[in-house]
Short mmCIF file of C-alpha atoms in Angstrom, two decimals:
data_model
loop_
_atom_site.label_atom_id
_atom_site.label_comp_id
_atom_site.label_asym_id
_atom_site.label_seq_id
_atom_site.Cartn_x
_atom_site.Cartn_y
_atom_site.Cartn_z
CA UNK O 126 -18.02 -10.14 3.51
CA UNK O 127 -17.18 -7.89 0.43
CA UNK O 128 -14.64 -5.92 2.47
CA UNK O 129 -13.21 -8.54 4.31
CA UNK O 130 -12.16 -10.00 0.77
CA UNK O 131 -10.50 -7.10 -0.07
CA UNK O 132 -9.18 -6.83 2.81
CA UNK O 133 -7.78 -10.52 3.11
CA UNK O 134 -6.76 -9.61 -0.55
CA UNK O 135 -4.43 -6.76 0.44
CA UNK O 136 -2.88 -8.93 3.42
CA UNK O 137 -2.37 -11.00 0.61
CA UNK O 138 -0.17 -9.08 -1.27
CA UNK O 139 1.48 -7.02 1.50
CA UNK O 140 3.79 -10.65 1.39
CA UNK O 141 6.95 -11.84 -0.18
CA UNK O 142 5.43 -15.44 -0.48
CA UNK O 143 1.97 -15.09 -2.13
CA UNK O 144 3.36 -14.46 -5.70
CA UNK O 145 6.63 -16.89 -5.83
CA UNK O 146 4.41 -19.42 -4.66
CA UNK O 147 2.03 -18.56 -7.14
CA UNK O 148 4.72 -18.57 -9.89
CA UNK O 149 6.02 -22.05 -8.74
CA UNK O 150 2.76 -24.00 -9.04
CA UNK O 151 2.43 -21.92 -12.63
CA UNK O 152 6.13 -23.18 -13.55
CA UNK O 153 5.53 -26.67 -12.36
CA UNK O 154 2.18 -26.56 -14.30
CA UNK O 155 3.55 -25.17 -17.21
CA UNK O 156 6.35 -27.67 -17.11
CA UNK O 157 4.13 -30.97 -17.31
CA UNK O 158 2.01 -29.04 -19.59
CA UNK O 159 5.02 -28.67 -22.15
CA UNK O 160 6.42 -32.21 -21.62
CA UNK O 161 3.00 -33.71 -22.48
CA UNK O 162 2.81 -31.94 -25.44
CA UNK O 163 6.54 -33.04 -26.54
CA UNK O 164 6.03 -36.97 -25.33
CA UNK O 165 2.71 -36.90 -27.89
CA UNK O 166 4.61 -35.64 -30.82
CA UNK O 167 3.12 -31.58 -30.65
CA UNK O 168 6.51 -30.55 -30.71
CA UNK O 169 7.56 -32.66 -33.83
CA UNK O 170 7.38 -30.04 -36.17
CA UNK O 171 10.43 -28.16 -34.45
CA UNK O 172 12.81 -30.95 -36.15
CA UNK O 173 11.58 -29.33 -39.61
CA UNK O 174 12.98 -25.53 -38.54
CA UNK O 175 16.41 -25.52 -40.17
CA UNK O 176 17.89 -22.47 -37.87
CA UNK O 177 16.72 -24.37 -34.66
CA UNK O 178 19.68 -27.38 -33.71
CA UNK O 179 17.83 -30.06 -32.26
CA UNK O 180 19.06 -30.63 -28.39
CA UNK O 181 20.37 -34.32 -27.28
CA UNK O 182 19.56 -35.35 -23.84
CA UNK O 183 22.99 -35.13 -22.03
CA UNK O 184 23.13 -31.65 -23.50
CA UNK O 185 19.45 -30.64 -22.41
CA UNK O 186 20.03 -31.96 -18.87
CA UNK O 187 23.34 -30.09 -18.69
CA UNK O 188 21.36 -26.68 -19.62
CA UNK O 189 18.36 -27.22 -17.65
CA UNK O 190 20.77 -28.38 -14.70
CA UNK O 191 22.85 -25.28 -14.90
CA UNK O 192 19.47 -22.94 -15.08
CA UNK O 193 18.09 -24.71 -12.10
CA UNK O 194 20.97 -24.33 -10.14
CA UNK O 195 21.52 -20.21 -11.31
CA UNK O 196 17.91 -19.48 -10.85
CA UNK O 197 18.17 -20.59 -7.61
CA UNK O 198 21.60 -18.45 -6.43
CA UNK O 199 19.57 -15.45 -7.92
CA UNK O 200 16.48 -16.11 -5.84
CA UNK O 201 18.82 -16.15 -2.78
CA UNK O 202 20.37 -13.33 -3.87
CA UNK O 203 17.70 -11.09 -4.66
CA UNK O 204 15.83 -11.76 -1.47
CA UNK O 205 19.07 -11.07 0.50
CA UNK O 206 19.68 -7.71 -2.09
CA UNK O 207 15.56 -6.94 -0.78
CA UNK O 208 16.08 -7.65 2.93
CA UNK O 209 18.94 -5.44 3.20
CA UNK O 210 17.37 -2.64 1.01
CA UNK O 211 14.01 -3.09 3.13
CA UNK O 212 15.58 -2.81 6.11
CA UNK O 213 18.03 0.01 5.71
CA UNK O 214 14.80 1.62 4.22
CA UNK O 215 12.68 1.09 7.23
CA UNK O 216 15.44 1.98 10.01
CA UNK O 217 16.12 5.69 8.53
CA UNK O 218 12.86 6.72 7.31
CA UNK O 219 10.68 4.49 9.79
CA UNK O 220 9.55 1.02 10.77
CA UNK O 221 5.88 2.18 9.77
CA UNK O 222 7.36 2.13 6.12
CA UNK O 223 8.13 -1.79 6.21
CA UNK O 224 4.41 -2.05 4.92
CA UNK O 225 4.92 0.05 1.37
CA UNK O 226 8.54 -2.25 0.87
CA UNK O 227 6.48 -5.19 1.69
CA UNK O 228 3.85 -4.43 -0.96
CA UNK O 229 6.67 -3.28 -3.88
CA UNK O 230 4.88 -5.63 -6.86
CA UNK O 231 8.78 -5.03 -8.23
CA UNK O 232 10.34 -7.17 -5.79
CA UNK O 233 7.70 -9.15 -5.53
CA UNK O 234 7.60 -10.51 -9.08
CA UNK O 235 11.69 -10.18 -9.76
CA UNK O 236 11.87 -13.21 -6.86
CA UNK O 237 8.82 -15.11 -8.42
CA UNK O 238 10.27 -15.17 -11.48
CA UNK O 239 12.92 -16.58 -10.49
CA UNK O 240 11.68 -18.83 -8.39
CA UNK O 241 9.05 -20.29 -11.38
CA UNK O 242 12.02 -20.31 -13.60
CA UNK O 243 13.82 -22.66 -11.32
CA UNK O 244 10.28 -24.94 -10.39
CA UNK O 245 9.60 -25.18 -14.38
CA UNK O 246 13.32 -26.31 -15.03
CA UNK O 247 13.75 -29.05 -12.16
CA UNK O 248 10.04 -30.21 -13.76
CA UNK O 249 11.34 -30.50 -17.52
CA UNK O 250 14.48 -31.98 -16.20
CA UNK O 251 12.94 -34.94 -14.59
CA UNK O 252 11.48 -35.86 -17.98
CA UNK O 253 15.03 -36.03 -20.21
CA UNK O 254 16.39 -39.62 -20.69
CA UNK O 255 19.47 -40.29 -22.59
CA UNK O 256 20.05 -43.39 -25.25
CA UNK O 257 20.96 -45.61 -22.43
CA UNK O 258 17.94 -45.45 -20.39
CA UNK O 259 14.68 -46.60 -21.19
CA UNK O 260 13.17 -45.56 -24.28
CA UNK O 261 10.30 -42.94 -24.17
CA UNK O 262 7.05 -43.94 -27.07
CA UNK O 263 6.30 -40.64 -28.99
CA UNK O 264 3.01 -40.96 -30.93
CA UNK O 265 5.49 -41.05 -34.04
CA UNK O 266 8.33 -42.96 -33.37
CA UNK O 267 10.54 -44.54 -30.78
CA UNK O 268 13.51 -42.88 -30.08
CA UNK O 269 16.61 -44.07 -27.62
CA UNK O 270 16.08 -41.36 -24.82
CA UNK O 271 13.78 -38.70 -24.37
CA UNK O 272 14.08 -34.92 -25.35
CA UNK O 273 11.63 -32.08 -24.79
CA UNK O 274 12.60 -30.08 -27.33
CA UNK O 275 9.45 -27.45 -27.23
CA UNK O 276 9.73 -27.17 -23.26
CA UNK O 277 13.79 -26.52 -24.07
CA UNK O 278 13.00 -23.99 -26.25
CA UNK O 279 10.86 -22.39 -23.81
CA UNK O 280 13.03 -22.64 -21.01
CA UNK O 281 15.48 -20.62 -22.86
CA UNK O 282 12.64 -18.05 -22.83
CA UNK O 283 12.14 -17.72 -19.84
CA UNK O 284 15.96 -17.39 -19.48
CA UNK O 285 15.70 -14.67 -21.59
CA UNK O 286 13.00 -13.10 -19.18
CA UNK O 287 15.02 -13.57 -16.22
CA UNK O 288 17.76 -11.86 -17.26
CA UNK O 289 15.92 -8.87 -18.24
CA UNK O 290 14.01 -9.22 -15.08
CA UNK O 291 17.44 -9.70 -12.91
CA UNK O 292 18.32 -5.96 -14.98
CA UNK O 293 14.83 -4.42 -13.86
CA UNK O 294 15.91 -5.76 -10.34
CA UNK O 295 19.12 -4.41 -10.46
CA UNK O 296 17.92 -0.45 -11.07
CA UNK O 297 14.51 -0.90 -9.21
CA UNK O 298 15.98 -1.55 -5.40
CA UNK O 299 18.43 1.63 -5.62
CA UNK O 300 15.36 3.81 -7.13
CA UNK O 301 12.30 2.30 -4.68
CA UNK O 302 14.74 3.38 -1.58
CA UNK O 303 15.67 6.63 -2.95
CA UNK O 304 13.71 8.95 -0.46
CA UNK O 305 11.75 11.00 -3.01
CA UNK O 306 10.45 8.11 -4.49
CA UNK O 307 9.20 6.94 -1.21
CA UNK O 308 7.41 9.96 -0.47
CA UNK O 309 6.21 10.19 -3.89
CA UNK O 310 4.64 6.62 -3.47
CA UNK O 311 3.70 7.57 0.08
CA UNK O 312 2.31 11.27 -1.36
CA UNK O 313 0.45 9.72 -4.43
CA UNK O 314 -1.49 6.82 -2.26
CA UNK O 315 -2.58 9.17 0.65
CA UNK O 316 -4.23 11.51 -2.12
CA UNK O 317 -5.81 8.75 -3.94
CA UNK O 318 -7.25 7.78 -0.50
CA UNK O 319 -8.81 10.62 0.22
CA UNK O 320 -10.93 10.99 -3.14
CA UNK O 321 -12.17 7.78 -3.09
CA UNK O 322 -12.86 8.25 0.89
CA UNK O 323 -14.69 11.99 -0.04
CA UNK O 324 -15.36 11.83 -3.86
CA UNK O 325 -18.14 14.78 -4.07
CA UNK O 326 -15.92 18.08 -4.33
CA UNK O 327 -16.90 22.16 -3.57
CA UNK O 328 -19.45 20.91 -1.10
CA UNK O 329 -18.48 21.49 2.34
CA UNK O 330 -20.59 19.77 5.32
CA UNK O 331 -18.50 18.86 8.17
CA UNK O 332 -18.58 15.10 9.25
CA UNK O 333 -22.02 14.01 10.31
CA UNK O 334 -22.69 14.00 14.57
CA UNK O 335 -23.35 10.90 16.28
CA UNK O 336 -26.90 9.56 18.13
CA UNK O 337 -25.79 8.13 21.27
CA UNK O 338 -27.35 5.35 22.44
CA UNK O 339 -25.60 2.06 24.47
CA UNK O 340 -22.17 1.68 23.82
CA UNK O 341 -21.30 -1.62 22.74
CA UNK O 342 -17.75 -2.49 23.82
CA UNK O 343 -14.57 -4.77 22.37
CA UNK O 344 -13.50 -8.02 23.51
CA UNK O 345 -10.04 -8.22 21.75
CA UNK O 346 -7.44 -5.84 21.78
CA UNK O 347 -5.33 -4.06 18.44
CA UNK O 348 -5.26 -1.65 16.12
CA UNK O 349 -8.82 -1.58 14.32
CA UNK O 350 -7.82 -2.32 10.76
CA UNK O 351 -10.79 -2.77 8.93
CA UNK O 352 -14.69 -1.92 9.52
CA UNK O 353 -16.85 -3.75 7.63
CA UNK O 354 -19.79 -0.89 6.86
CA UNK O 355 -21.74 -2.96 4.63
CA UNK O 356 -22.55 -5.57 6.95
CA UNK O 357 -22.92 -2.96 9.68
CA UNK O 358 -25.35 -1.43 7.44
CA UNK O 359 -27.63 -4.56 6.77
CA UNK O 360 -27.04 -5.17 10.54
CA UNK O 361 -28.40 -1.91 11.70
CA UNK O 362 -31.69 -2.48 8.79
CA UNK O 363 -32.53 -5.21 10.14
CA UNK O 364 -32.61 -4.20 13.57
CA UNK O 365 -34.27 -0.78 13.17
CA UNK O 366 -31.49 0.65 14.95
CA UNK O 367 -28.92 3.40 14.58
CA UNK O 368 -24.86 2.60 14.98
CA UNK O 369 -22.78 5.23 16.03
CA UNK O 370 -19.10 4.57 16.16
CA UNK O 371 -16.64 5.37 18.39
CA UNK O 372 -13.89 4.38 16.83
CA UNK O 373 -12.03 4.83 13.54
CA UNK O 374 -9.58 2.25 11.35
CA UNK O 375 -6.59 2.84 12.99
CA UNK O 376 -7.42 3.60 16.46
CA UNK O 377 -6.19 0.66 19.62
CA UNK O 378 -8.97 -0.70 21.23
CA UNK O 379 -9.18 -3.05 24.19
CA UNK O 380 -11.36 -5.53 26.48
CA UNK O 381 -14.25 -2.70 27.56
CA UNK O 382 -13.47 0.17 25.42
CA UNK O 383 -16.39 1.43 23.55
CA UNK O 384 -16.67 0.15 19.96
CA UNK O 385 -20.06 2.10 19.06
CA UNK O 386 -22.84 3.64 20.48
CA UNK O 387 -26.04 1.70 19.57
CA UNK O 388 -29.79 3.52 19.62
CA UNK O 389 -33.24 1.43 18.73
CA UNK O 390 -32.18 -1.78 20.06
CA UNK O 391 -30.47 -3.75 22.85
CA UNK O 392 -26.73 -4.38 22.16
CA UNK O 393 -26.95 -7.83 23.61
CA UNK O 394 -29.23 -9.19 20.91
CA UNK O 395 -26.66 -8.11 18.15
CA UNK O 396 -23.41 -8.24 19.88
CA UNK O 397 -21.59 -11.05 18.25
CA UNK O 398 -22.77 -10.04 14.98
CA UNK O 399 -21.65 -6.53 15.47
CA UNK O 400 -18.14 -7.82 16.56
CA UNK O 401 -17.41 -9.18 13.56
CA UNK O 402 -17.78 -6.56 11.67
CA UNK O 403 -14.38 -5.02 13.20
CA UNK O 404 -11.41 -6.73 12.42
CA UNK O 405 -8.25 -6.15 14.72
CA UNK O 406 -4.64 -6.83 14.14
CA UNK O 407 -1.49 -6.18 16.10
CA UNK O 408 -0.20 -3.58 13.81
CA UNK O 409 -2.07 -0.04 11.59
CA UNK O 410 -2.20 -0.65 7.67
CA UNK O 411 -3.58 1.77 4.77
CA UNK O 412 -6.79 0.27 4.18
CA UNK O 413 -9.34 2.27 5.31
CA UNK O 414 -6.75 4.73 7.27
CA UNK O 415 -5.95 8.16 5.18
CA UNK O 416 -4.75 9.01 8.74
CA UNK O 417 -1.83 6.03 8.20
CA UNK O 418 -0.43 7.68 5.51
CA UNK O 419 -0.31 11.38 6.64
CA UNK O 420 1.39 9.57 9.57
CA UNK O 421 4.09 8.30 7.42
CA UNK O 422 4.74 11.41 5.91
CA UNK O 423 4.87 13.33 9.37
CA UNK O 424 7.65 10.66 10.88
CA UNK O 425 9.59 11.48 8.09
CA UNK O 426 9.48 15.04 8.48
CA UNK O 427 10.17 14.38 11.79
CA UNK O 428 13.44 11.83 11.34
CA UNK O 429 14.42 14.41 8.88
CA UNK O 430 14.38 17.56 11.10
CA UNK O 431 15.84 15.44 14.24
CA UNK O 432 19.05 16.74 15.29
CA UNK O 433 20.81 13.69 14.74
CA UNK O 434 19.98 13.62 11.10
CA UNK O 435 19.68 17.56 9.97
CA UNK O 436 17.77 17.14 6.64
CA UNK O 437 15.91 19.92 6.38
CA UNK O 438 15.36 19.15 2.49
CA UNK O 439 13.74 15.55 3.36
CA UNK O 440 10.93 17.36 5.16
CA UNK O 441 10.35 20.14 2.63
CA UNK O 442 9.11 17.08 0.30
CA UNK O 443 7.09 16.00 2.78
CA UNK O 444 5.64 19.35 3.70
CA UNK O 445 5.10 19.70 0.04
CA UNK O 446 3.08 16.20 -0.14
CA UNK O 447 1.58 17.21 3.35
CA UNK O 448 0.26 20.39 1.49
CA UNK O 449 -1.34 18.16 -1.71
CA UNK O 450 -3.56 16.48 0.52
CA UNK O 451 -4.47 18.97 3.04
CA UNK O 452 -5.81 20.69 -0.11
CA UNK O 453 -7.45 17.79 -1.59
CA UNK O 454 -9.43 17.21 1.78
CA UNK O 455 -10.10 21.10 2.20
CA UNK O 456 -11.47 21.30 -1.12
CA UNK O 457 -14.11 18.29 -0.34
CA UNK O 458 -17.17 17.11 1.27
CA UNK O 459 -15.98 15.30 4.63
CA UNK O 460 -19.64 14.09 5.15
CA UNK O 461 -18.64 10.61 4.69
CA UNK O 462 -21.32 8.43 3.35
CA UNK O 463 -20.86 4.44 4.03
CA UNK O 464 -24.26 3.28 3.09
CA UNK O 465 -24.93 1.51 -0.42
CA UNK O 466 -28.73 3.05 -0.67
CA UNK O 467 -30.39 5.67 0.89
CA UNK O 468 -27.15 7.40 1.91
CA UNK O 469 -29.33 10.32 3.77
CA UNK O 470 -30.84 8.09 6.04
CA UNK O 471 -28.16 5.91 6.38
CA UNK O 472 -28.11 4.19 10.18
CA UNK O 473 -24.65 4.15 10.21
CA UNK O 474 -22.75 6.92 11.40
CA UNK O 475 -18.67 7.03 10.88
CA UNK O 476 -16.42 8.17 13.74
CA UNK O 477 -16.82 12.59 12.66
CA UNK O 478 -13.12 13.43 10.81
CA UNK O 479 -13.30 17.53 10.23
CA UNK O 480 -10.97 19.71 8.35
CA UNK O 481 -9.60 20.79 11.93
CA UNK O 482 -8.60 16.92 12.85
CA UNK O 483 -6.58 16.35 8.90
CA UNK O 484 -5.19 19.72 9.91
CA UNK O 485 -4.14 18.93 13.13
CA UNK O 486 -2.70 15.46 12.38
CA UNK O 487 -0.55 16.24 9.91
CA UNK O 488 0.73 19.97 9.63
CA UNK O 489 -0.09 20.56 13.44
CA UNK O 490 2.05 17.21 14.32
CA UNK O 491 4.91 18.81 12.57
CA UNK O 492 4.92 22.02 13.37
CA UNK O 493 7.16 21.92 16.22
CA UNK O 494 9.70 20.41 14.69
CA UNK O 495 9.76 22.48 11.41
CA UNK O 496 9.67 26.02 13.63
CA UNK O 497 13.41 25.26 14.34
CA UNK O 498 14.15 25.22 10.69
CA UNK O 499 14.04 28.36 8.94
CA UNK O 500 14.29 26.93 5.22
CA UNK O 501 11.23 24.61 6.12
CA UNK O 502 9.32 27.00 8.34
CA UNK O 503 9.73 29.17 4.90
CA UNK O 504 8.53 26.59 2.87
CA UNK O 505 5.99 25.25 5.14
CA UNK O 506 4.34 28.55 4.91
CA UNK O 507 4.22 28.65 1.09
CA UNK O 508 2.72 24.98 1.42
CA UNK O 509 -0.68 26.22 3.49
CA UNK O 510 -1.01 29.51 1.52
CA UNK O 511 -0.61 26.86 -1.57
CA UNK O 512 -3.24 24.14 -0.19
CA UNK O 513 -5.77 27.08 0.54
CA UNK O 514 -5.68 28.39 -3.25
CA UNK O 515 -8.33 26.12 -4.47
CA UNK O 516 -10.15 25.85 -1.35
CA UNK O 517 -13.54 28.05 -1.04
CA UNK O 518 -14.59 27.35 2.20
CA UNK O 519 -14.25 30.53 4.50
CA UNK O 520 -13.79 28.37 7.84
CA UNK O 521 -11.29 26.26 5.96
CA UNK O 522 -9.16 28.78 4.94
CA UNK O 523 -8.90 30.95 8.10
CA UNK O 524 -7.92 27.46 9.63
CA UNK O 525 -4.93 27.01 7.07
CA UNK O 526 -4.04 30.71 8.29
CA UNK O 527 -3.99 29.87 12.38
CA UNK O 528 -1.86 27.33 11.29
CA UNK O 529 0.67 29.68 9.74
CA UNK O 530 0.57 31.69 12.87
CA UNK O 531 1.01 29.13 15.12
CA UNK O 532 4.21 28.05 13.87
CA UNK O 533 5.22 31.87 13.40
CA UNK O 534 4.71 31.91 17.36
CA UNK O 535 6.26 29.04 18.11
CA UNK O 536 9.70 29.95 15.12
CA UNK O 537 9.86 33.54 17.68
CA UNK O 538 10.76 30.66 20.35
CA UNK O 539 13.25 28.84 17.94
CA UNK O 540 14.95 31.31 16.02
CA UNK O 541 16.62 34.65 16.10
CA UNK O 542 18.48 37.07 14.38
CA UNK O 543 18.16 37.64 10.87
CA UNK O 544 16.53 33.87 10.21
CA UNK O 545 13.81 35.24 12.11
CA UNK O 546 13.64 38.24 10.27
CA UNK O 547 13.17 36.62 7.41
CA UNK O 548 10.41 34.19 8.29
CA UNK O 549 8.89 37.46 9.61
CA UNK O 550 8.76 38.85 6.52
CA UNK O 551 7.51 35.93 4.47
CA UNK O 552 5.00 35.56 7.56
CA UNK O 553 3.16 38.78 6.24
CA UNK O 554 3.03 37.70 2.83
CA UNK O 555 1.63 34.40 3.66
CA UNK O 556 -0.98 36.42 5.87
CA UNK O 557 -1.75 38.74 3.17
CA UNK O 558 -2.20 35.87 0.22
CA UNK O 559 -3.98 33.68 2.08
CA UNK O 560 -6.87 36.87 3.54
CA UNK O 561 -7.73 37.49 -0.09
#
C-alpha cells in the first residue's frame, strides 16, 4: 500500500492539472478568508496607515477586473508557451522525454500561479459593492458600499508575485529545453536512482539467482510500472513460500506470460493477492526503472549520431552521463535487497540485474552508432577507462575493457584512413590505463 502511494503520488505530479487546481481552491479559499476578515472590521486598522490611499469600490472592481482578466491571458499563454516548448522538446530528443517536461515543478507552478491569482481575484471581486447598492454592516460602522481593503492589498501582492513569476517563466522554458540541461536532469536522476536502488558500496555480489517453482502468470497486459515488494514480502511470510520474479519494472507483459515463479505453495491460493501487487500501465515511467533512464540517455545518443541530425557533440554528453552511472553501478553491490527485515532470508527474489546487463543496455546499445563517429568513439573510450577508475572489481573492469574493444572492432568496419588511425592509437592507451 506504501508504494502504491508513492506511486499514485508521482502520477500525481507527472500532470499539468494537479497543482493549478490545487492553487485555485487555495486562491478561492484565501479569497473568502480575506473578505471575512475585512466585512468584520480586521482590516480597519489599514484606514490609520497614512502612505496606504484607501481604495473606493468602482476603483477596486476596476483593478481586480483588469487582474482577473490579465491573469487569465497569461495562463493561456503560458500553457500555449509550455505546449510548444514540450513538444518541440519531445520530437528532437524523443517522445520518451514527454515524462521529465511533464514533471518540470517550473511550469507547473508558473501556470498555478496564475491560475490562483485569477480564482482569488474573481472571489474578492464578487464581494465589492459601490454607494448605490446595498449597504454592507462592518462590526464598526455602516458604510454606503463595500470595500475589501486588506484582500486589495493582497491582491496587489500577489500581482507582484506573478510578475516575478511570469520573469522566472520567461528564462526557465528556453533553459529546461536547452539539451544539456536535459541530459543533466536526465544524468543527475538516473545516478540518484541507482544509489538508492544499491546503497552498500565496494561490495561486489552479483544479483541474487532465482528458486523456481510454479510460475504464476498475468492477466492484463502493459508495461510493469510498479512492484509492490512490501506486500509481496508479507505475502510470501505468510504463506511460507518463496517468490521469484520474472519480470522487472519496465518490462511488457501479457495474458499468460510468466509474472513469477512461486516455490512452497500453490499459486492458486494466492493468485489475486499476488496480482495486485504489480501495477501495469500503457506506457514505462522512472519509478522503480534505472533501466528508463539509461534508455533516455541512449535515444539521445542515438537521435544525435543519426545521419539526419549529425551531432556528434549531443552524444558525447550523453556518453559522458552514460559513463557516471556505469561507474556508480560498477562500484556497488547489485545484490538488491527488497525485504524490510531479515534481508538474508528474504523470500523475495528480484528479477537478477548484473554489471554485464547495465553494461549492455546502455554503452553496448550505443555502440554501433558511436563506432561511425570518430570524435565520440574517442571520447567514448575515455568515458569506460574513466567509469573503471574507481571500480575494484577485477570482473568489472575487464568487462569495461571488452567493451572498448568491441567498438574498436566494430570503428575498423566504420572508419578509415587517418580517423582510424587515430582511434587506433587512443585504443592502446585506453587498453593500457584501464589493465593497470
Amino acid at each position: 500500500m506504501t508504494a502504491e502511494i508513492r506511486f499514485f503520488w508521482a502520477r500525481l505530479n507527472a500532470n499539468y492539472w494537479f497543482y493549478p487546481a490545487l492553487f485555485a481552491i487555495l486562491g478561492a479559499l484565501l479569497g473568502f478568508a480575506l473578505v471575512y476578515l475585512d466585512r468584520n472590521g480586521f482590516a480597519e486598522w489599514l484606514n490609520d496607515v497614512e502612505w496606504l490611499v484607501p481604495v473606493r469600490p468602482q476603483g477596486a472592481a476596476d483593478i481586480l477586473s483588469v487582474m482577473a482578466s490579465s491573469m487569465i491571458a497569461v495562463a493561456s499563454t503560458v500553457f500555449s508557451i509550455t505546449i510548444v516548448a514540450v513538444s518541440f522538446a519531445s520530437g528532437t530528443y524523443g517522445p520518451r522525454l514527454l515524462t521529465n517536461f511533464m514533471e518540470d515543478k517550473g511550469n507547473q507552478m508558473s501556470l498555478a500561479t496564475f491560475i490562483g491569482t485569477f480564482v482569488y481575484a474573481l472571489v474578492v471581486l464578487r464581494s465589492v459593492r459601490t454607494e448605490d447598492e446595498t449597504p454592507v454592516t462592518s462590526t464598526a460602522t455602516v458604510v454606503p458600499g463595500f470595500t475589501p481593503q486588506l484582500s486589495l492589498l493582497v491582491a496587489y501582492l500577489l500581482m507582484a508575485l506573478c510578475v516575478g513569476v511570469l520573469v522566472f517563466f520567461l528564462n526557465h522554458v528556453p533553459s529546461s529545453i536547452r539539451i544539456n540541461k536535459v541530459l543533466e536532469q536526465i544524468g543527475r536522476r538516473l545516478v540518484k536512482a541507482i544509489r538508492e536502488t544499491y546503497p552498500v558500496e565496494d561490495e561486489f555480489r552479483e544479483a541474487r539467482e532465482g528458486e523456481g517453482g510454479e510460475p504464476l502468470t498475468a492477466w492484463e497486459t502493459g508495461y510493469v510500472q510498479l512492484i509492490d515488494f512490501e506486500e509481496l514480502e508479507d505475502l510470501a511470510r505468510d504463506c511460507g513460500c518463496t517468490f521469484t520474479l520474472r519480470v522487472r519494472t519496465g518490462d511488457f507483459v501479457h495474458r499468460d506470460l510468466p509474472l513469477m515463479d512461486i516455490k512452497g505453495c500453490n499459486p492458486e491460493t494466492i493468485e489475486d493477492r499476488a496480482r495486485n501487487c504489480f501495477t501495469t500501465g500503457s506506457v514505462r515511467t522512472p519509478a522503480q526503472d534505472p533501466e528508463f533512464l539509461i534508455d533516455e540517455l541512449v535515444e539521445i545518443g542515438l537521435r544525435a549520431l543519426s545521419p539526419g541530425i549529425n551531432d556528434p557533440f549531443t552524444a558525447i554528453t550523453a556518453l559522458h552521463w552514460l559513463g557516471a552511472a556505469t561507474s556508480e553501478i560498477g562500484r556497488r553491490d547489485l545484490h538488491k535487497d527488497v525485504c524490510k527485515q531479515d534481508a538474508d532470508r528474504c523470500p523475495v527474489i528480484p528479477c537478477p540485474d548484473n554489471f554485464s546487463h547495465y553494461l549492455a543496455r546502455g554503452f553496448g546499445s550505443i555502440r554501433g552508432s558511436v563506432a561511425t563517429s570518430p570524435n565520440a568513439s574517442m571520447v567514448m573510450l575515455d568515458t569506460l577507462a574513466n567509469a573503471a577508475i574507481p571500480v575494484k572489481d577485477v570482473t568489472r573492469r575487464a568487462m569495461l575493457r571488452d567493451e572498448g574493444r568491441l567498438l574498436i572492432e566494430q570503428a575498423r568496419e566504420a572508419l578509415v584512413g587517418p580517423e582510424l588511425a587515430t582511434l587506433e592509437k587512443r585504443y592502446d592507451r585506453f587498453a593500457s590505463t584501464i589493465s593497470r
